[in-house]
mmCIF file of N, CA and C in Angstrom:
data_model
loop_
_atom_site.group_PDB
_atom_site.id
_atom_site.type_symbol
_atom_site.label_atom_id
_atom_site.label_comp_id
_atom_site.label_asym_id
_atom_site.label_seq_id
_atom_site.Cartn_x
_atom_site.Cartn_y
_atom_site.Cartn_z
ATOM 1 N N UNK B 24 8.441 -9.367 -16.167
ATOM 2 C CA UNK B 24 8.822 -8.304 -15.252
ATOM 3 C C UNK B 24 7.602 -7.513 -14.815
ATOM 4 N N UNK B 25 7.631 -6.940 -13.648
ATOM 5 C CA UNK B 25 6.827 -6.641 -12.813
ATOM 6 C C UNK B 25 6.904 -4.996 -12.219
ATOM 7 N N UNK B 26 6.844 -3.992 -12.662
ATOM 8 C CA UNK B 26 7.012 -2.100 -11.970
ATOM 9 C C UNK B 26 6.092 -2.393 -11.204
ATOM 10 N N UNK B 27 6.503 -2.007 -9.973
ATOM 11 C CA UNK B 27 5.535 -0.852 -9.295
ATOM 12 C C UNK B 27 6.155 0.697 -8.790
ATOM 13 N N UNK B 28 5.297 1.420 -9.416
ATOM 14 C CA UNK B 28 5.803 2.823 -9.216
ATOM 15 C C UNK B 28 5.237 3.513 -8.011
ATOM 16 N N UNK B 29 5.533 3.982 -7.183
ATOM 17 C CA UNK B 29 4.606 4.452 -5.894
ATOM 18 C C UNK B 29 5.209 5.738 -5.771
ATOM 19 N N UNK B 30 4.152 6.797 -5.229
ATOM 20 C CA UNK B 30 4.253 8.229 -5.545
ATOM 21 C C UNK B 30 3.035 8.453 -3.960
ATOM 22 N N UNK B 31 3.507 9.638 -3.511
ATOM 23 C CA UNK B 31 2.719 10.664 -2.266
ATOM 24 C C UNK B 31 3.394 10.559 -1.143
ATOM 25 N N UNK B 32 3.939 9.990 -1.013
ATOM 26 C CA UNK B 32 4.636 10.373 0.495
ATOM 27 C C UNK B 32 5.261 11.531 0.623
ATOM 28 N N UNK B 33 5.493 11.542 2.030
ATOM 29 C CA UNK B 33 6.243 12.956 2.181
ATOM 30 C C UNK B 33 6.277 13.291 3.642
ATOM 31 N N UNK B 34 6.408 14.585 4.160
ATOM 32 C CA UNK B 34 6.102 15.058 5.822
ATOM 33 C C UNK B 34 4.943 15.782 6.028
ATOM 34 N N UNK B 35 3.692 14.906 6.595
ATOM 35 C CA UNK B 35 2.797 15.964 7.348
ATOM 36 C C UNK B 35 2.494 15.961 8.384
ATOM 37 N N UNK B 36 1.838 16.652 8.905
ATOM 38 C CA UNK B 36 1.192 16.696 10.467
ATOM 39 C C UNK B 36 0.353 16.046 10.669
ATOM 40 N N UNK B 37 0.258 15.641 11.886
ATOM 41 C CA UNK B 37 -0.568 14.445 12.051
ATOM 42 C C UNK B 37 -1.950 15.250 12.255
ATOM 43 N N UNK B 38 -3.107 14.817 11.478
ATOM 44 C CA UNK B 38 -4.240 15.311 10.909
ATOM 45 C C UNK B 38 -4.385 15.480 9.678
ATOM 46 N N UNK B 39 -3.200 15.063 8.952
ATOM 47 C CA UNK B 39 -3.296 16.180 8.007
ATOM 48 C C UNK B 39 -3.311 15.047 6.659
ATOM 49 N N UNK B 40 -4.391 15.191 5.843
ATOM 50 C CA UNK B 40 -4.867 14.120 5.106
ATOM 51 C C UNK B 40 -3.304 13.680 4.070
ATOM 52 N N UNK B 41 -3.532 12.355 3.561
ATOM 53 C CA UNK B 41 -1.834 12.194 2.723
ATOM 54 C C UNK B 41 -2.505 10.923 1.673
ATOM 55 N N UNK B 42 -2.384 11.296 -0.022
ATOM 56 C CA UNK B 42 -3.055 10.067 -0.752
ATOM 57 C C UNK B 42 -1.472 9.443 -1.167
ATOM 58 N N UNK B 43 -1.363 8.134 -0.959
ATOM 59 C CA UNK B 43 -0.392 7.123 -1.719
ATOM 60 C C UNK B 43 -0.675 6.594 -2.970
ATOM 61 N N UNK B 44 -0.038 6.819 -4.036
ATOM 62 C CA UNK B 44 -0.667 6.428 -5.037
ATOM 63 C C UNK B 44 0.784 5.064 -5.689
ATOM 64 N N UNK B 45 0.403 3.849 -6.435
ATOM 65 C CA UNK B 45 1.181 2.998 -6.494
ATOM 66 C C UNK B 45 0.533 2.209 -8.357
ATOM 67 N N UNK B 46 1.238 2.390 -9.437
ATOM 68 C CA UNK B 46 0.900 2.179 -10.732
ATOM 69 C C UNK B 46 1.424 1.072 -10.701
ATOM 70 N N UNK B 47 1.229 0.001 -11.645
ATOM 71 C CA UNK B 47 1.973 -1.607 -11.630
ATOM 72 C C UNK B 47 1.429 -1.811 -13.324
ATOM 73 N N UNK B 48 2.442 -2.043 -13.437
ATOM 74 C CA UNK B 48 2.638 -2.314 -15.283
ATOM 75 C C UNK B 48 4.016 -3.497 -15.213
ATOM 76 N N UNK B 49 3.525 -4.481 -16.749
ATOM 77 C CA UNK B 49 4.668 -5.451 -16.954
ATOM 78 C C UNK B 49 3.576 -6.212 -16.918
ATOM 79 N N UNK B 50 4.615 -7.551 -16.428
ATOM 80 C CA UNK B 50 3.251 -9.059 -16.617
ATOM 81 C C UNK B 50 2.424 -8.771 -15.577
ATOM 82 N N UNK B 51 1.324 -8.214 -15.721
ATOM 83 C CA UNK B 51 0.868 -8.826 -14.469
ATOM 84 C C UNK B 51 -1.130 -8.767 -14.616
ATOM 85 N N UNK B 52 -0.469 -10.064 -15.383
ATOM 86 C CA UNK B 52 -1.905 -10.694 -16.209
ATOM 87 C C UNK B 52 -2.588 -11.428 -14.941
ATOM 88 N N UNK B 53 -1.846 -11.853 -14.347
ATOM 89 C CA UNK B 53 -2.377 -12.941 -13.326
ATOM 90 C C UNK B 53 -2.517 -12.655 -11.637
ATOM 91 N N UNK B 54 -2.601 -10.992 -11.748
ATOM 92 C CA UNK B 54 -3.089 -10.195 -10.654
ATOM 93 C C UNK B 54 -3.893 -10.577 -9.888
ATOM 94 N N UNK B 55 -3.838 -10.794 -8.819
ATOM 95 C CA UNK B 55 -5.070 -11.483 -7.817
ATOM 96 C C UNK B 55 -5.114 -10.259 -6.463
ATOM 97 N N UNK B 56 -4.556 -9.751 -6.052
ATOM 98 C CA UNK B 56 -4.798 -8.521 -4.996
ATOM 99 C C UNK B 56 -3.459 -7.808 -5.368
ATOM 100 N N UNK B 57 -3.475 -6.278 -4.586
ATOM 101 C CA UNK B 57 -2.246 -4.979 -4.558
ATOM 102 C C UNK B 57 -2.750 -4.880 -2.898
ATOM 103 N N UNK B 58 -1.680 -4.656 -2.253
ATOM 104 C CA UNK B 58 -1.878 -3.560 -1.052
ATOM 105 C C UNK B 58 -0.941 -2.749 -0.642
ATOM 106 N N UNK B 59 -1.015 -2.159 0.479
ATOM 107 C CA UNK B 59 0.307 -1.330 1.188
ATOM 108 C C UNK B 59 0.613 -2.443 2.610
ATOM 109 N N UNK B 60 1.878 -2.500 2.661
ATOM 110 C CA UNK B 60 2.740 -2.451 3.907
ATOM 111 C C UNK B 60 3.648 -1.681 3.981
ATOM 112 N N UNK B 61 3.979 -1.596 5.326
ATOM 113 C CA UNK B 61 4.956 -0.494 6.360
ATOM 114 C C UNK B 61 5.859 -1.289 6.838
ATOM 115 N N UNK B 62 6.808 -0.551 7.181
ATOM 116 C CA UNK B 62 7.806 -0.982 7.775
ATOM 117 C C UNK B 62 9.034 0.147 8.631
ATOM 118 N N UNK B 63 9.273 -0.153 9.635
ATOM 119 C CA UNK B 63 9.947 1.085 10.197
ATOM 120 C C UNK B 63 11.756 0.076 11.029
ATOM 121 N N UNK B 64 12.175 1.382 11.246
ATOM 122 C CA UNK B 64 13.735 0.473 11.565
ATOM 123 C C UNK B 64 13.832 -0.741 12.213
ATOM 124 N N UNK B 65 13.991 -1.716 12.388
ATOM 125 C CA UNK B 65 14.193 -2.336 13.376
ATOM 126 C C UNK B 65 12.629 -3.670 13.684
ATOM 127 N N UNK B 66 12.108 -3.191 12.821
ATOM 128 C CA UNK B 66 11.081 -4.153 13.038
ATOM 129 C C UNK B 66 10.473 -4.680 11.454
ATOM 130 N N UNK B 67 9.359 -5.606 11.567
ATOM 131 C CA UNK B 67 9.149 -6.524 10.516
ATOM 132 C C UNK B 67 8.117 -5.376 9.735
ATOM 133 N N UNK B 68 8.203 -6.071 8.405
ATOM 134 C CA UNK B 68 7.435 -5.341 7.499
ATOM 135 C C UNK B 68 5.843 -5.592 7.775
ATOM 136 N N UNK B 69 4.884 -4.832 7.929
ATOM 137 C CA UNK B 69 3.918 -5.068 8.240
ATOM 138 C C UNK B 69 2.297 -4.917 6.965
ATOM 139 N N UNK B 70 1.580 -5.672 7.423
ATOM 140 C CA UNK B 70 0.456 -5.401 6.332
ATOM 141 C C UNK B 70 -0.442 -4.078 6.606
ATOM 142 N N UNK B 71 -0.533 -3.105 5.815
ATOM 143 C CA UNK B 71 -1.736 -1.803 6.124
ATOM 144 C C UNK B 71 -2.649 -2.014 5.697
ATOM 145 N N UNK B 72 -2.682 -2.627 4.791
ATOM 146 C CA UNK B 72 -4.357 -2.948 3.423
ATOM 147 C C UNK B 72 -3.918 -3.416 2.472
ATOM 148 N N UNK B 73 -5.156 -4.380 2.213
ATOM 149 C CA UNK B 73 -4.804 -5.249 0.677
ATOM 150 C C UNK B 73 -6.365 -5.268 -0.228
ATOM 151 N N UNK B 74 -6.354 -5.097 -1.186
ATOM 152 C CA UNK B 74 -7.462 -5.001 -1.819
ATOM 153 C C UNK B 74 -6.978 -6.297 -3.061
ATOM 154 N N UNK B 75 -8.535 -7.142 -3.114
ATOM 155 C CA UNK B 75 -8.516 -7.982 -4.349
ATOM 156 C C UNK B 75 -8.920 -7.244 -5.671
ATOM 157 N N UNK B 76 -8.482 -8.284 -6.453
ATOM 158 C CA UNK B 76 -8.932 -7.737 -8.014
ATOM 159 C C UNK B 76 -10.820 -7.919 -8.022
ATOM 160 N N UNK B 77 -11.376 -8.546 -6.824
ATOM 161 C CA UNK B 77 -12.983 -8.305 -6.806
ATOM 162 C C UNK B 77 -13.288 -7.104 -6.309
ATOM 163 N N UNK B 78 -12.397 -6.334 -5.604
ATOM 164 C CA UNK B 78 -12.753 -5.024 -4.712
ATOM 165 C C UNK B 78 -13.089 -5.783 -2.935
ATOM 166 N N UNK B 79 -12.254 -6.942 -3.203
ATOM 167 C CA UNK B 79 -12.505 -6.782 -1.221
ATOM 168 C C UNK B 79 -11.288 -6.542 -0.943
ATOM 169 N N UNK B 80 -11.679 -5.945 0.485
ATOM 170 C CA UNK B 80 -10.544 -4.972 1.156
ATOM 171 C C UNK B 80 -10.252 -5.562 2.944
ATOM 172 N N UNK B 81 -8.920 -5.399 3.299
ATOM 173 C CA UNK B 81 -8.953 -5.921 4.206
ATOM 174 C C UNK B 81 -8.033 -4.794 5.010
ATOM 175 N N UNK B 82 -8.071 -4.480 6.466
ATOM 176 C CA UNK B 82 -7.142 -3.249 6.823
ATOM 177 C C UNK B 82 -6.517 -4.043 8.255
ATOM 178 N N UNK B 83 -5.484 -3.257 8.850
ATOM 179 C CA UNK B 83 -5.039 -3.576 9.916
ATOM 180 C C UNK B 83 -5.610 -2.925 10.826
ATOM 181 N N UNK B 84 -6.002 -3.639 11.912
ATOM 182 C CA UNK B 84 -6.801 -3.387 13.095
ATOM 183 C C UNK B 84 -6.100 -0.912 13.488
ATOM 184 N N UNK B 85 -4.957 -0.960 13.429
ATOM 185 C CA UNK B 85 -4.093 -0.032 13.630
ATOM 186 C C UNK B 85 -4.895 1.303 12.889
ATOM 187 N N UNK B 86 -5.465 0.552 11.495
ATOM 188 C CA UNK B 86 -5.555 2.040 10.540
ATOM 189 C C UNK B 86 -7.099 1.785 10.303
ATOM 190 N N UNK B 87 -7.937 0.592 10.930
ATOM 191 C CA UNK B 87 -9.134 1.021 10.828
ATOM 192 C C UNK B 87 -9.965 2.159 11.354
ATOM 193 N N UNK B 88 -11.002 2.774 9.655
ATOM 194 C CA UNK B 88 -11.589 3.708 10.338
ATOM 195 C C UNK B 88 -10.935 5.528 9.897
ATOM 196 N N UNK B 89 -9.612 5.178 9.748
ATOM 197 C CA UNK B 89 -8.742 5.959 8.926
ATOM 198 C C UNK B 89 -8.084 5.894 7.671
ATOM 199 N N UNK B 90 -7.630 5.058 7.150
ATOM 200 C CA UNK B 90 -7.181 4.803 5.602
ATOM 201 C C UNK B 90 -8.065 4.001 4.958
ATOM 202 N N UNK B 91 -8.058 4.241 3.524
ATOM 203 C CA UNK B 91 -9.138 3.710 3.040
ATOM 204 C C UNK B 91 -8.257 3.219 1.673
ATOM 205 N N UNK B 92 -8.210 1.844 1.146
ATOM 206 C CA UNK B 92 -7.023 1.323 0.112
ATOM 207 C C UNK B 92 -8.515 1.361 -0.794
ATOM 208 N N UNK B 93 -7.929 2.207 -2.447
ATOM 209 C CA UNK B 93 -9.020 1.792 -3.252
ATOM 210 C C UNK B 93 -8.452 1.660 -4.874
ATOM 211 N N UNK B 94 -8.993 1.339 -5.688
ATOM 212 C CA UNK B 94 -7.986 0.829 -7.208
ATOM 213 C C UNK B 94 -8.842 1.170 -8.224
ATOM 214 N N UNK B 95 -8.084 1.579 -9.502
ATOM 215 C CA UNK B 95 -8.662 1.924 -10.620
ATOM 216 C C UNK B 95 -8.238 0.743 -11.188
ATOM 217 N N UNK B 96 -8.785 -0.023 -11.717
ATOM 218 C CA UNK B 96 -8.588 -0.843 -12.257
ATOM 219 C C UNK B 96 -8.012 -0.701 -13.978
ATOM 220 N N UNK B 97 -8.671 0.042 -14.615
ATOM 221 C CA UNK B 97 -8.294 0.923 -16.305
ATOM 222 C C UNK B 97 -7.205 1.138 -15.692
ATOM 223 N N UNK B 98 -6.694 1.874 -14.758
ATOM 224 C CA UNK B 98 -4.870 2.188 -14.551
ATOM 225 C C UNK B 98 -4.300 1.386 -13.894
ATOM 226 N N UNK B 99 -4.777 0.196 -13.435
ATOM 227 C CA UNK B 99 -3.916 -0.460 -12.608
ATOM 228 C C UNK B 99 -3.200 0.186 -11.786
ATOM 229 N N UNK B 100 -3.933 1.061 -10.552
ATOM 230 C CA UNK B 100 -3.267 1.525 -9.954
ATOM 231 C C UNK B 100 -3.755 1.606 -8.926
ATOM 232 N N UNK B 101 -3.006 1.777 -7.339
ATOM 233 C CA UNK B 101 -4.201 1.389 -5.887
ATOM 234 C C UNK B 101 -3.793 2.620 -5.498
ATOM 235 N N UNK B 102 -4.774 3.089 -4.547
ATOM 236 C CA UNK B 102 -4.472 4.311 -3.628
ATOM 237 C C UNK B 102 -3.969 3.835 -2.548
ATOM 238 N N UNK B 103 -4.151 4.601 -1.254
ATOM 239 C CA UNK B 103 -4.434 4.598 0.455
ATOM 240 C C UNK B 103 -4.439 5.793 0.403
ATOM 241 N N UNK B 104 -5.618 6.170 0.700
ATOM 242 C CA UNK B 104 -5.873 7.672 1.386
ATOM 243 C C UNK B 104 -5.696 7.252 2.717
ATOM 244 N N UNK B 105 -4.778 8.625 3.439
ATOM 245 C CA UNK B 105 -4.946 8.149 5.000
ATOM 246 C C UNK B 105 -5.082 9.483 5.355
ATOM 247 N N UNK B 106 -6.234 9.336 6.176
ATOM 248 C CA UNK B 106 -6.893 10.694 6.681
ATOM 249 C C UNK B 106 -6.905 10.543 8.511
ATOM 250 N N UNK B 107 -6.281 11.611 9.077
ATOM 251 C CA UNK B 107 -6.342 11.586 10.547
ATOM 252 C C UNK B 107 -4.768 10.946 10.819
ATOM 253 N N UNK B 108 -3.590 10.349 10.072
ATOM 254 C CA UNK B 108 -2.682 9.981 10.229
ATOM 255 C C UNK B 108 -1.864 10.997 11.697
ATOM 256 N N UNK B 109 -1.901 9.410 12.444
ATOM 257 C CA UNK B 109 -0.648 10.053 14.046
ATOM 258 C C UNK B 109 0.715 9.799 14.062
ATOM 259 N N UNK B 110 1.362 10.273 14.536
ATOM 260 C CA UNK B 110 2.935 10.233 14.756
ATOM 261 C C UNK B 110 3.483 8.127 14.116
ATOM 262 N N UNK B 111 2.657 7.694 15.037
ATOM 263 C CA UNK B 111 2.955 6.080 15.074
ATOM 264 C C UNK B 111 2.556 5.123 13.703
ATOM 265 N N UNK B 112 1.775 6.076 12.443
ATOM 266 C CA UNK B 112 2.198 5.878 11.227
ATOM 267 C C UNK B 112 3.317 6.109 10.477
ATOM 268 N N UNK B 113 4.158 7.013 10.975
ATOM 269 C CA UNK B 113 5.294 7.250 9.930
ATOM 270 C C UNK B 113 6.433 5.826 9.935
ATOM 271 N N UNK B 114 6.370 5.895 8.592
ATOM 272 C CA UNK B 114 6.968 4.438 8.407
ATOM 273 C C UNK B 114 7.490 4.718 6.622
ATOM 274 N N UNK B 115 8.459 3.660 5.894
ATOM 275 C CA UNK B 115 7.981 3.298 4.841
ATOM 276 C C UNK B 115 7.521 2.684 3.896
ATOM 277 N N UNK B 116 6.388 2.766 3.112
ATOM 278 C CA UNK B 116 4.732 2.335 2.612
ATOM 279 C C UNK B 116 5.696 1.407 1.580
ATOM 280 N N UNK B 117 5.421 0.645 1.420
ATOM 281 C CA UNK B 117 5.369 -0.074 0.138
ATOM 282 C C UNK B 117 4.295 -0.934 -0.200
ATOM 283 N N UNK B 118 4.267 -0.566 -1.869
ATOM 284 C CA UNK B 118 3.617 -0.832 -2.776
ATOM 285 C C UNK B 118 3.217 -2.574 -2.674
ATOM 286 N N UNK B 119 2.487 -3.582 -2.935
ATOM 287 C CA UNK B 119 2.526 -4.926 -3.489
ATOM 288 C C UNK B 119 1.801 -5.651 -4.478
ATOM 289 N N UNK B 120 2.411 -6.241 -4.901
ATOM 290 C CA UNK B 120 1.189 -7.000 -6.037
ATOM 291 C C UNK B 120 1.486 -8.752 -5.592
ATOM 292 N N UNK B 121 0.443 -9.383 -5.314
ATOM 293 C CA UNK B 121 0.155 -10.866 -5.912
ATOM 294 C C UNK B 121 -0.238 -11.130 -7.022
ATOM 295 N N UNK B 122 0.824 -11.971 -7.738
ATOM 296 C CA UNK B 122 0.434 -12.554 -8.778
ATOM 297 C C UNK B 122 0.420 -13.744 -9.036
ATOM 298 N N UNK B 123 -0.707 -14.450 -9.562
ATOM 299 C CA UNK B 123 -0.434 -16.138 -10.269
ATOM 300 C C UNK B 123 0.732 -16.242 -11.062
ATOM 301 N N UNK B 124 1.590 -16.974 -10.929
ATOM 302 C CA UNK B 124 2.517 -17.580 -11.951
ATOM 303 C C UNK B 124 2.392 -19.117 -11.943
ATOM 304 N N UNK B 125 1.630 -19.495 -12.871
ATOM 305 C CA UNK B 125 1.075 -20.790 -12.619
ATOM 306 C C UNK B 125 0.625 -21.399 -11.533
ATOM 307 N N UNK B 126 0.859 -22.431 -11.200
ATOM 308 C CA UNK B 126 0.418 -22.687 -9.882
ATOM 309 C C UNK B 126 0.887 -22.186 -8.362
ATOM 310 N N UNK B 127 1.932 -20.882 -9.077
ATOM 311 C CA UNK B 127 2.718 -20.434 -7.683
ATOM 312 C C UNK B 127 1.748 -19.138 -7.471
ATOM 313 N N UNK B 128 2.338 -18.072 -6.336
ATOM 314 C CA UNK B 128 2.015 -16.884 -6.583
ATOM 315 C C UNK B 128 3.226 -16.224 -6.360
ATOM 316 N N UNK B 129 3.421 -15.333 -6.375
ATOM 317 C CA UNK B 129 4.068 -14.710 -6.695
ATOM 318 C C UNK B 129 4.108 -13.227 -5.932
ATOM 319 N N UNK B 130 5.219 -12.719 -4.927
ATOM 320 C CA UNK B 130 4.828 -11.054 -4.246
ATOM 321 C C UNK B 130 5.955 -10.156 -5.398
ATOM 322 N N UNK B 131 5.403 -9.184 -5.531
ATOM 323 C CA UNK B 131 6.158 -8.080 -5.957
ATOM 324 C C UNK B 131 6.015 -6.571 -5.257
ATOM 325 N N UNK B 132 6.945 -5.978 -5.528
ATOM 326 C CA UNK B 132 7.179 -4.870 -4.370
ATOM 327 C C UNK B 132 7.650 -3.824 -4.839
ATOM 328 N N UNK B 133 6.920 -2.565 -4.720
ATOM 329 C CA UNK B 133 7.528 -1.354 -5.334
ATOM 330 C C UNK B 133 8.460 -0.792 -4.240
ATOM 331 N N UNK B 134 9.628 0.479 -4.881
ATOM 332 C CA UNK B 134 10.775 0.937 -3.986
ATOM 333 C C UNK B 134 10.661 1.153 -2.712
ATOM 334 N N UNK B 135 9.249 1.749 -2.375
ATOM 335 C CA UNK B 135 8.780 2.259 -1.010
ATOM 336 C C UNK B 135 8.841 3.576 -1.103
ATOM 337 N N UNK B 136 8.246 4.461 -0.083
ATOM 338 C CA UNK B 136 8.076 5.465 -0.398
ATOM 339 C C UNK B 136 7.971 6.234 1.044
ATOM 340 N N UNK B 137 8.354 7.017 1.981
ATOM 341 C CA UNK B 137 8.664 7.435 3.408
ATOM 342 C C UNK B 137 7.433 8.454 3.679
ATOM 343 N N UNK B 138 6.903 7.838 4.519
ATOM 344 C CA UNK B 138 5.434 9.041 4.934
ATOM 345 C C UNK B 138 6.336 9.199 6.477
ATOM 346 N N UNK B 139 6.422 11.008 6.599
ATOM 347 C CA UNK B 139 6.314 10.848 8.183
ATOM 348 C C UNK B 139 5.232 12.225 8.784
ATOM 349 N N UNK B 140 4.949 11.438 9.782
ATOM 350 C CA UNK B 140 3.848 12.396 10.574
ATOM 351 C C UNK B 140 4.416 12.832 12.041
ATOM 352 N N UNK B 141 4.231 14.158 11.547
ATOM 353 C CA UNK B 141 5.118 14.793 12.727
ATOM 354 C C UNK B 141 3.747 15.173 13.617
ATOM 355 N N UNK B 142 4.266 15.498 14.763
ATOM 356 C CA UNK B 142 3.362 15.833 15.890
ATOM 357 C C UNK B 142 2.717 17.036 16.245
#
């Protein structure tokens, strides 16, 4: 079994800095990257940032320049600071983990968590 706990969302103004924080405990010996995706009514879940267990990072064209995905590794736990956040971020964030399960991998997904940025 696999937690992810995700914590910071909430309502701010757009400018107005917002940290996501996302803990992952259980098996997850065979961790290979965590990131955030979004998702809003009516449309597909999307990728925001994914960081490997080496520290590479990858962002969506959308939030480059503004969010920055980063991980403690001792806590097993990833951020996204998103600083400068506009109206057309509010969405809700969820948590992910890839994991090896033998030769498979494996997605896991925390509850999600509702950021909105008001105008």
């Amino acid at each position: 079994q696999v937690q992810l706990v995700e914590s910071g969302g909430g309502l701010v103004q757009a400018g107005e800095s917002l940290r996501l924080s996302c803990a992952a405990s259980g098996s997850i010996f065979g961790l290979t990257a965590m990131g955030w995706y979004r998702q809003v009514p009516g449309k597909q879940r999307e990728v925001v940032a994914t960081i490997t267990i080496t520290g590479s990072t990858k962002y969506a064209d959308s939030v480059k320049g503004r969010f920055t995905i980063s991980r403690d590794t001792a806590k097993n736990t990833v951020y996204l600071q998103m600083n400068s956040p506009k109206p057309e971020d509010t969405a809700v964030y969820y948590c992910n983990a890839r994991i090896a399960i033998g030769q498979a991998m494996g997605d896991y997904w925390g509850q999600g968590t509702q950021v909105t940025v008001s105008s």
